[in-house]
Each structure stands twice: as C-alpha cells, then as structure tokens.
PDB file of C-alpha atoms in Angstrom:
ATOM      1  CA  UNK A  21       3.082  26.962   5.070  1.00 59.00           C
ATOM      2  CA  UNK A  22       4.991  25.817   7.612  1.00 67.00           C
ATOM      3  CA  UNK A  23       4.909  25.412  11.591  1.00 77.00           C
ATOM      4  CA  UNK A  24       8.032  26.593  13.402  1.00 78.00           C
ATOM      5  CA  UNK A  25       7.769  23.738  16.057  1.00 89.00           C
ATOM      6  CA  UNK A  26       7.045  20.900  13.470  1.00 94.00           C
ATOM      7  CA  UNK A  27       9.634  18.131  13.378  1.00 95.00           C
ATOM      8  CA  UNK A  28       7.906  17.111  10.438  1.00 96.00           C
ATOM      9  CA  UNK A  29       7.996  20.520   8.454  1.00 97.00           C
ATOM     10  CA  UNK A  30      11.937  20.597   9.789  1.00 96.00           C
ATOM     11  CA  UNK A  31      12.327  17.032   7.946  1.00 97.00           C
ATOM     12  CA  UNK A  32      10.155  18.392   4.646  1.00 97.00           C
ATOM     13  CA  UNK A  33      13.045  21.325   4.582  1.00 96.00           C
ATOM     14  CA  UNK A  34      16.318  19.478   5.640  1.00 95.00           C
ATOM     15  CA  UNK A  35      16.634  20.351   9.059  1.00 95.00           C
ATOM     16  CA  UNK A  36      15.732  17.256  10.269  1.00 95.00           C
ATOM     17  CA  UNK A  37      17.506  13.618   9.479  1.00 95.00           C
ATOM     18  CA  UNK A  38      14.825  11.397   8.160  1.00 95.00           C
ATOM     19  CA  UNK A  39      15.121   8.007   6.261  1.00 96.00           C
ATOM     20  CA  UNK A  40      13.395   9.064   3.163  1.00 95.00           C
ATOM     21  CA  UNK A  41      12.071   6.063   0.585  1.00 95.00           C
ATOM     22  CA  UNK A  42      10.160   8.525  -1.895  1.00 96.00           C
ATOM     23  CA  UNK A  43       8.837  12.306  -2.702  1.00 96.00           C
ATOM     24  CA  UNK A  44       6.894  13.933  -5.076  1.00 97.00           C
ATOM     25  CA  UNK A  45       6.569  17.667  -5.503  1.00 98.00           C
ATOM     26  CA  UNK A  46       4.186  18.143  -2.783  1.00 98.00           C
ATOM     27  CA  UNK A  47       4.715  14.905  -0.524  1.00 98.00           C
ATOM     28  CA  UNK A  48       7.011  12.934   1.599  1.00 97.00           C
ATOM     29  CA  UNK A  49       7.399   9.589   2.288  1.00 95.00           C
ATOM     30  CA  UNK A  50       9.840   8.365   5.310  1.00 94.00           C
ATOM     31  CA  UNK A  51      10.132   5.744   7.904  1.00 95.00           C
ATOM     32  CA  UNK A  52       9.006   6.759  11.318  1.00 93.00           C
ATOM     33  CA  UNK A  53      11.362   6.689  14.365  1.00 90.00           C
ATOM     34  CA  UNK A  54       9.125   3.608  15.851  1.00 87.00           C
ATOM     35  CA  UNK A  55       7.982   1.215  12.900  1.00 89.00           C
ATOM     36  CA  UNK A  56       5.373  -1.145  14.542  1.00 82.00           C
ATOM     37  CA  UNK A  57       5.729  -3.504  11.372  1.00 85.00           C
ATOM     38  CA  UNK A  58       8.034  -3.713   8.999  1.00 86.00           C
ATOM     39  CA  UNK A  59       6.946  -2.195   5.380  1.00 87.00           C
ATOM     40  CA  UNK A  60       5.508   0.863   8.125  1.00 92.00           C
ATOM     41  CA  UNK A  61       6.257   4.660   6.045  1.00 94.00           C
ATOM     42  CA  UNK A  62       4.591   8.141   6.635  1.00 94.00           C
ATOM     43  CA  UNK A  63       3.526  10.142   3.910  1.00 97.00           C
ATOM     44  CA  UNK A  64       2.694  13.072   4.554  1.00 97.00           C
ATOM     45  CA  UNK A  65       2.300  16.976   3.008  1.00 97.00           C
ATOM     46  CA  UNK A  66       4.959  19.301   2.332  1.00 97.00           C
ATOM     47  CA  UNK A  67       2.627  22.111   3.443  1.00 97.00           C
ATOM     48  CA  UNK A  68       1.909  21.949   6.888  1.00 96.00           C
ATOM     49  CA  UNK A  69      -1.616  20.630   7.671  1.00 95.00           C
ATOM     50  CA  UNK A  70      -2.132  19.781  11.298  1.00 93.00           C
ATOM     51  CA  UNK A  71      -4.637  16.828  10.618  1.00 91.00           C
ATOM     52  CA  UNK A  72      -7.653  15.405   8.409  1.00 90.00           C
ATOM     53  CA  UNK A  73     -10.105  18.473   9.958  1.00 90.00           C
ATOM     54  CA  UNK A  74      -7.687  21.411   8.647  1.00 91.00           C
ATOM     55  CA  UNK A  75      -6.439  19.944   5.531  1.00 94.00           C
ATOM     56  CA  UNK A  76      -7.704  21.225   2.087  1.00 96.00           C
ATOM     57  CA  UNK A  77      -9.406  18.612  -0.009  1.00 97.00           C
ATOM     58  CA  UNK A  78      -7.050  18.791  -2.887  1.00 97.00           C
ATOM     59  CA  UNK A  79      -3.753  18.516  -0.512  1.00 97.00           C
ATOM     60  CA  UNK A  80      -5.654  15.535   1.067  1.00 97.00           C
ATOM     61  CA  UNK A  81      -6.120  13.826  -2.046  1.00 98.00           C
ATOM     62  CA  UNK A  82      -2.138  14.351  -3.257  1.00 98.00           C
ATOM     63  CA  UNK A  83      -0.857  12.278  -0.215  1.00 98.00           C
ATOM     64  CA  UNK A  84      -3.693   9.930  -0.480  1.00 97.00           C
ATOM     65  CA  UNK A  85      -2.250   8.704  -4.075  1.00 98.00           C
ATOM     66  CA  UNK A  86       0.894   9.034  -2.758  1.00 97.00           C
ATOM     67  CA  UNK A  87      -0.063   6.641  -0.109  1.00 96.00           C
ATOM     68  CA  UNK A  88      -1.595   4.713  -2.972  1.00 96.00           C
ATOM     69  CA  UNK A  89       1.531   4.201  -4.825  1.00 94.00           C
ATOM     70  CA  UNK A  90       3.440   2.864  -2.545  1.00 93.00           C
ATOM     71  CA  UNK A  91       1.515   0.454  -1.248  1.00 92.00           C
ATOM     72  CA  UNK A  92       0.731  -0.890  -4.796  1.00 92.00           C
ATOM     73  CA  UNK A  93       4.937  -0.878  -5.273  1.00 91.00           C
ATOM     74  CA  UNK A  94       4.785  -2.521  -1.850  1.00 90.00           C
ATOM     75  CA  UNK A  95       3.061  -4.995  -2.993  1.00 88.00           C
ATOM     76  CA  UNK A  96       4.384  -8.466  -4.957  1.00 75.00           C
ATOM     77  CA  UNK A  97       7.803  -9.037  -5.908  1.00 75.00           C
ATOM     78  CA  UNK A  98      10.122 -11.800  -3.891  1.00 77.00           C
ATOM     79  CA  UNK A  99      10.638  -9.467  -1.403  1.00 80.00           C
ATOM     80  CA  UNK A 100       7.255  -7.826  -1.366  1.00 86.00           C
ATOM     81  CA  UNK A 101       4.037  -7.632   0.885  1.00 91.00           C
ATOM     82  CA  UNK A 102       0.990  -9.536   0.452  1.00 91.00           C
ATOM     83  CA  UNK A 103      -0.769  -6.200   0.949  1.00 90.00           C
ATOM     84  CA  UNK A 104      -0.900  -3.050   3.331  1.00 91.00           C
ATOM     85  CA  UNK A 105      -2.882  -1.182   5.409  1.00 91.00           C
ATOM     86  CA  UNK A 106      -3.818   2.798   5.126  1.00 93.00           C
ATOM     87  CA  UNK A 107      -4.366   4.569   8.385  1.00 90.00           C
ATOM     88  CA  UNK A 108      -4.548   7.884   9.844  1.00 88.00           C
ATOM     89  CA  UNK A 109      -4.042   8.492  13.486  1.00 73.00           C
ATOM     90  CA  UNK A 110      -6.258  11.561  13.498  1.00 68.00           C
ATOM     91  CA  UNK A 111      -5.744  14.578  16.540  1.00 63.00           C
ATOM     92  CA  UNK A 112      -6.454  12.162  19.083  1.00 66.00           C
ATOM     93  CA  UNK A 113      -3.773  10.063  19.022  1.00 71.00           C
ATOM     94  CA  UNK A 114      -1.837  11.772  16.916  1.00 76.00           C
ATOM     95  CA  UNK A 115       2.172  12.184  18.343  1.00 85.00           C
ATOM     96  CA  UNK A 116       3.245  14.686  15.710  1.00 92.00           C
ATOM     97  CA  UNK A 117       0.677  17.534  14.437  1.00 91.00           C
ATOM     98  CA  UNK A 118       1.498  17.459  11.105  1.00 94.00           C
ATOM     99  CA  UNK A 119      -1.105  15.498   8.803  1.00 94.00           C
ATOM    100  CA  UNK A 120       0.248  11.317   8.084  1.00 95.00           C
ATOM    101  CA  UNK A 121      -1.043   8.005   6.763  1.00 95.00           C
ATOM    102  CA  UNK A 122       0.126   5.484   7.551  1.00 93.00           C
ATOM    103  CA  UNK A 123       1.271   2.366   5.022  1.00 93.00           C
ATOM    104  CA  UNK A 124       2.180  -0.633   6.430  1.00 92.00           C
ATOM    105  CA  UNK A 125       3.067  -3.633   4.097  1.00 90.00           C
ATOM    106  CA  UNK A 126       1.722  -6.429   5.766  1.00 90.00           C
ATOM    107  CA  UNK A 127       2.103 -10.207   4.693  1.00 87.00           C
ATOM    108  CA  UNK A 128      -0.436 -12.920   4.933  1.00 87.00           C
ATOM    109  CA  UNK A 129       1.553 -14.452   8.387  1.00 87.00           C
ATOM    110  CA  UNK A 130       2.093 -11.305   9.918  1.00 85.00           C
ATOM    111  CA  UNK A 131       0.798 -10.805  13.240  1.00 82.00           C
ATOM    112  CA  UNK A 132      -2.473  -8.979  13.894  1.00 80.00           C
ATOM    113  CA  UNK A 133      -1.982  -5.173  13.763  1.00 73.00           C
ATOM    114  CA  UNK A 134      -4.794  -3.637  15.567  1.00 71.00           C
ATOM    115  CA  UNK A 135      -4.953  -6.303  18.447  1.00 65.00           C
ATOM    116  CA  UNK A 136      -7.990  -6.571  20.613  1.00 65.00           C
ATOM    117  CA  UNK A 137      -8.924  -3.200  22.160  1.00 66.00           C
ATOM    118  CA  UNK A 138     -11.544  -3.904  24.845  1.00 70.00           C
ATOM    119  CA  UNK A 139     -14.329  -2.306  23.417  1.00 72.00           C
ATOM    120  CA  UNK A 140     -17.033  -4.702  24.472  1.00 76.00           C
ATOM    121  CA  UNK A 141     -20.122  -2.760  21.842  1.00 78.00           C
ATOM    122  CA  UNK A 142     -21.777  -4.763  18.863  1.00 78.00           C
ATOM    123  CA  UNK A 143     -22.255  -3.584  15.090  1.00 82.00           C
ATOM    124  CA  UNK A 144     -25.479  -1.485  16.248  1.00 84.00           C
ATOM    125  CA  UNK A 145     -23.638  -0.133  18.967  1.00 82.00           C
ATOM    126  CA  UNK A 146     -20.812   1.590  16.638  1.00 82.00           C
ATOM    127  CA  UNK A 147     -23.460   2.270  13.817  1.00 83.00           C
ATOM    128  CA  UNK A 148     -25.379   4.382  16.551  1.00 85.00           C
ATOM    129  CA  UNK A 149     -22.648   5.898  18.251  1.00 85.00           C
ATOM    130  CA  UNK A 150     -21.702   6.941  14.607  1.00 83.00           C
ATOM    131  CA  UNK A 151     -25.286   7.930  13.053  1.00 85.00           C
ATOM    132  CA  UNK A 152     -25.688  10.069  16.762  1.00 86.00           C
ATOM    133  CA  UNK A 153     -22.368  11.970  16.227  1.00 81.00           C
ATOM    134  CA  UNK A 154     -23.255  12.762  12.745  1.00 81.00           C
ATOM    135  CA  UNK A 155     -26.821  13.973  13.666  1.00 85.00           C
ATOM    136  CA  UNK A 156     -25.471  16.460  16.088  1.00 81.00           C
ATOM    137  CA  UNK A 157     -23.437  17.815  13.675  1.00 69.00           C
ATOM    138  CA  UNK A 158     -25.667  18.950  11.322  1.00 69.00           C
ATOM    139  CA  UNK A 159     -23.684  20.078   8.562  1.00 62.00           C
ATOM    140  CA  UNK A 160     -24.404  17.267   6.565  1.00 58.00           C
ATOM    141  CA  UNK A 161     -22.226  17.110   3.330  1.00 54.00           C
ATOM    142  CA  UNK A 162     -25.427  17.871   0.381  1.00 38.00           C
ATOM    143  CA  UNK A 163     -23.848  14.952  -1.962  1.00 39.00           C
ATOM    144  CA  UNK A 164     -24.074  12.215   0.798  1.00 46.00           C
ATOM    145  CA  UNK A 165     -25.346   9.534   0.037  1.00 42.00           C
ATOM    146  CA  UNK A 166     -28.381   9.000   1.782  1.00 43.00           C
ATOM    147  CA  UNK A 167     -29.686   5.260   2.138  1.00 40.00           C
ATOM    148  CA  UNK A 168     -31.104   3.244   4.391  1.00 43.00           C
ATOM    149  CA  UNK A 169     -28.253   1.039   6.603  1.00 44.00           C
ATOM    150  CA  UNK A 170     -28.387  -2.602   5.901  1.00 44.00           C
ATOM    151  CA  UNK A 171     -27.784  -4.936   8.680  1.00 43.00           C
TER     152      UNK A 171
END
C-alpha cells in the first residue's frame, strides 16, 4: 500500500533521491533532509502506515528490529557511538505521514537532545495525566499488566 502524496512511499519506490544506509525486504533506512545529530537515520515501512495508531502490529515490530540493528551496528567501533536513542514523533508532530523512528547515535559528550521543554509538572503530575487518559479510553489491552504504581 502506498499513498500517492507520500514523499516517503516516492523514496521506498525510487522516485524520490534519498541517502539510503540500509534495507531489508520490508524496511528502509535513510538519512533525513534535517539531521539534528549526527548518527540521526529514519527507518521506516515499505508499506505505507501513516503512524503508530494505524500500523499493524507485525509491520510495527519489522521496523522496530530494524531500528534495533542499527543502533547496535551504531554502536562501538573507533568511529562508533556510545549509544543511541529510539524515538517516534507520533501524528502530532509528525512532518511526514508515513510511520518513522528515529535512531540517533549519540556519544557520551554529545549535547543534550531533548533540551528543556517548559513543562513545569512533577512525576505525579505526568503519571496522572497518563493513568486519566488511559481511563477514558476504556479499551484496556486484557494482557496489561495490572500493578500497583510505585513511587
């Protein structure tokens, strides 16, 4: 499946330059247009998915090794990372609707990636904000684990 206004399904077939670093059958792996660190690559699904709330478990779980992989061949060497961090950007923030994590190599002096952000709330705060959201929803997943939060 594919979306005809989808730079990223236009990249996934070749009609769209990307700097590729790896594939798989059913992933991609390419450096965005605006790296905010360097070691920063997409992955994302051949298929089109638009994000995390469309996107079928299995497909989900492909570029989530994927994501894996790299990050673990990211990782060491002389020219390597220290580490890296996984993120998705969700629909929210999201600049191209097609489903991406995020991997960015980081190393142990690299600056702070998620610098500060305002929010002013405590631990309790974002636990209840969180706990109230997932109340309201009430389609609670039946193999949740349900236990008590520690604080």
């Amino acid at each position: 499946m594919t979306d005809a206004d989808c730079v990223f399904c236009d990249i996934v077939a070749g009609e769209a330059d990307a700097l590729v670093v790896d594939e798989t059958a059913e992933t991609l792996a390419f450096s965005p247009l605006d790296p905010f660190a360097p070691g920063h690559v997409l992955v994302i699904p051949k298929a089109h998915h638009e994000s995390l709330f469309d996107v079928p478990a299995d497909a989900l779980a492909t570029v989530t090794e994927h994501a894996r992989t790299l990050a673990r061949r990211l990782r060491g060497g002389e020219r390597g990372f220290d580490g890296a961090n996984l993120f998705n950007d969700s629909t929210s923030y999201q600049s191209v609707p097609h489903l991406h994590l995020h991997v960015v190599g980081r190393r142990a002096d690299d600056p702070d990636l998620f610098p500060e952000t305002g929010y002013d709330g405590d631990r309790e705060d974002a636990h209840d904000a969180v706990t109230a959201a997932l109340e309201a929803d009430g389609d609670r997943d039946a193999s949740a684990n349900e236990r008590e939060s520690v604080k």
